[in-house]
Protein backbone atom coordinates (compact mmCIF):
# COMPACT_ATOMS: atom_id res chain seq x y z
CA MET A 1 10.19 -8.47 24.92
CA GLU A 2 9.02 -8.17 21.35
CA LEU A 3 7.00 -5.03 20.69
CA PRO A 4 4.53 -4.46 17.85
CA LYS A 5 5.41 -2.00 15.12
CA PHE A 6 2.24 0.06 15.66
CA LEU A 7 -0.14 0.70 18.57
CA LEU A 8 -3.53 2.42 18.68
CA GLY A 9 -3.98 4.98 21.40
CA ASP A 10 -6.66 7.20 22.79
CA ASN A 11 -6.97 9.54 25.74
CA THR A 12 -10.05 10.91 27.48
CA ASP A 13 -8.42 14.37 27.50
CA PHE A 14 -8.69 14.24 23.69
CA PRO A 15 -12.02 12.44 23.15
CA GLU A 16 -12.20 13.09 19.40
CA ASP A 17 -8.63 11.94 18.66
CA ILE A 18 -7.25 8.52 17.76
CA PHE A 19 -3.50 8.06 17.71
CA ILE A 20 -1.28 5.56 15.95
CA ILE A 21 2.08 5.17 17.64
CA HIS A 22 4.99 3.81 15.60
CA LEU A 23 7.46 2.09 17.91
CA ASP A 24 10.24 1.29 15.44
CA TYR A 25 12.80 3.79 14.17
CA PRO A 26 11.92 6.55 13.44
CA ARG A 27 9.40 6.75 16.29
CA PHE A 28 6.38 8.95 15.64
CA ILE A 29 2.73 9.49 16.52
CA ILE A 30 -0.05 10.23 14.03
CA ASN A 31 -3.26 11.90 15.15
CA LEU A 32 -5.88 10.48 12.80
CA LYS A 33 -8.26 13.34 13.54
CA ASP A 34 -6.15 15.79 11.54
CA ASP A 35 -3.31 13.56 10.19
CA GLU A 36 -0.77 15.54 12.20
CA VAL A 37 2.52 13.68 12.65
CA GLU A 38 4.83 14.20 15.62
CA ILE A 39 8.29 12.69 15.13
CA MET A 40 9.67 11.59 18.48
CA GLU A 41 13.33 11.37 17.47
CA GLU A 42 15.61 12.89 14.89
CA ALA A 43 16.51 10.65 11.94
CA GLU A 44 20.28 10.98 12.03
CA ASP A 45 21.08 8.46 9.31
CA LEU A 46 18.65 9.84 6.69
CA ASP A 47 18.73 13.07 4.74
CA GLU A 48 15.52 15.08 4.40
CA ALA A 49 14.47 13.49 1.09
CA GLU A 50 15.06 9.97 2.43
CA LEU A 51 13.20 10.78 5.63
CA ASN A 52 10.21 12.14 3.69
CA GLU A 53 10.12 9.03 1.52
CA GLU A 54 10.41 6.74 4.55
CA MET A 55 7.71 8.64 6.44
CA GLU A 56 5.31 8.51 3.49
CA ALA A 57 5.68 4.73 3.33
CA LEU A 58 5.30 4.36 7.11
CA ILE A 59 2.18 6.54 7.16
CA VAL A 60 0.60 4.29 4.51
CA LEU A 61 1.45 1.26 6.67
CA ALA A 62 0.05 2.99 9.75
CA ASN A 63 -3.25 3.67 7.99
CA GLU A 64 -3.40 0.05 6.78
CA PHE A 65 -2.78 -1.07 10.38
CA TYR A 66 -5.62 1.14 11.61
CA ASP A 67 -8.04 -0.16 8.95
CA ARG A 68 -7.12 -3.76 9.84
CA GLU A 69 -7.60 -3.14 13.57
CA VAL A 70 -11.00 -1.49 13.08
CA GLN A 71 -12.11 -4.38 10.88
CA ARG A 72 -11.03 -6.88 13.57
CA TYR A 73 -12.94 -4.96 16.25
CA GLU A 74 -16.06 -5.00 14.09
CA GLU A 75 -15.92 -8.78 13.58
């Protein structure tokens, strides 16, 4: 099965929160309410500087994904 790179998620226990789940390595979840990032696995092949750089780029992509999805819902 081919999985998407990002998913949108919500939960009625957190009615004000919208989550973006990144399913590729490194797996993480962003809470768009406060931009908090929870990394789901340790990045073993990257040092801290590389991980920070990679995460910054992935967070930009995640926000672009969210904007695209919202625009598609509005259409």
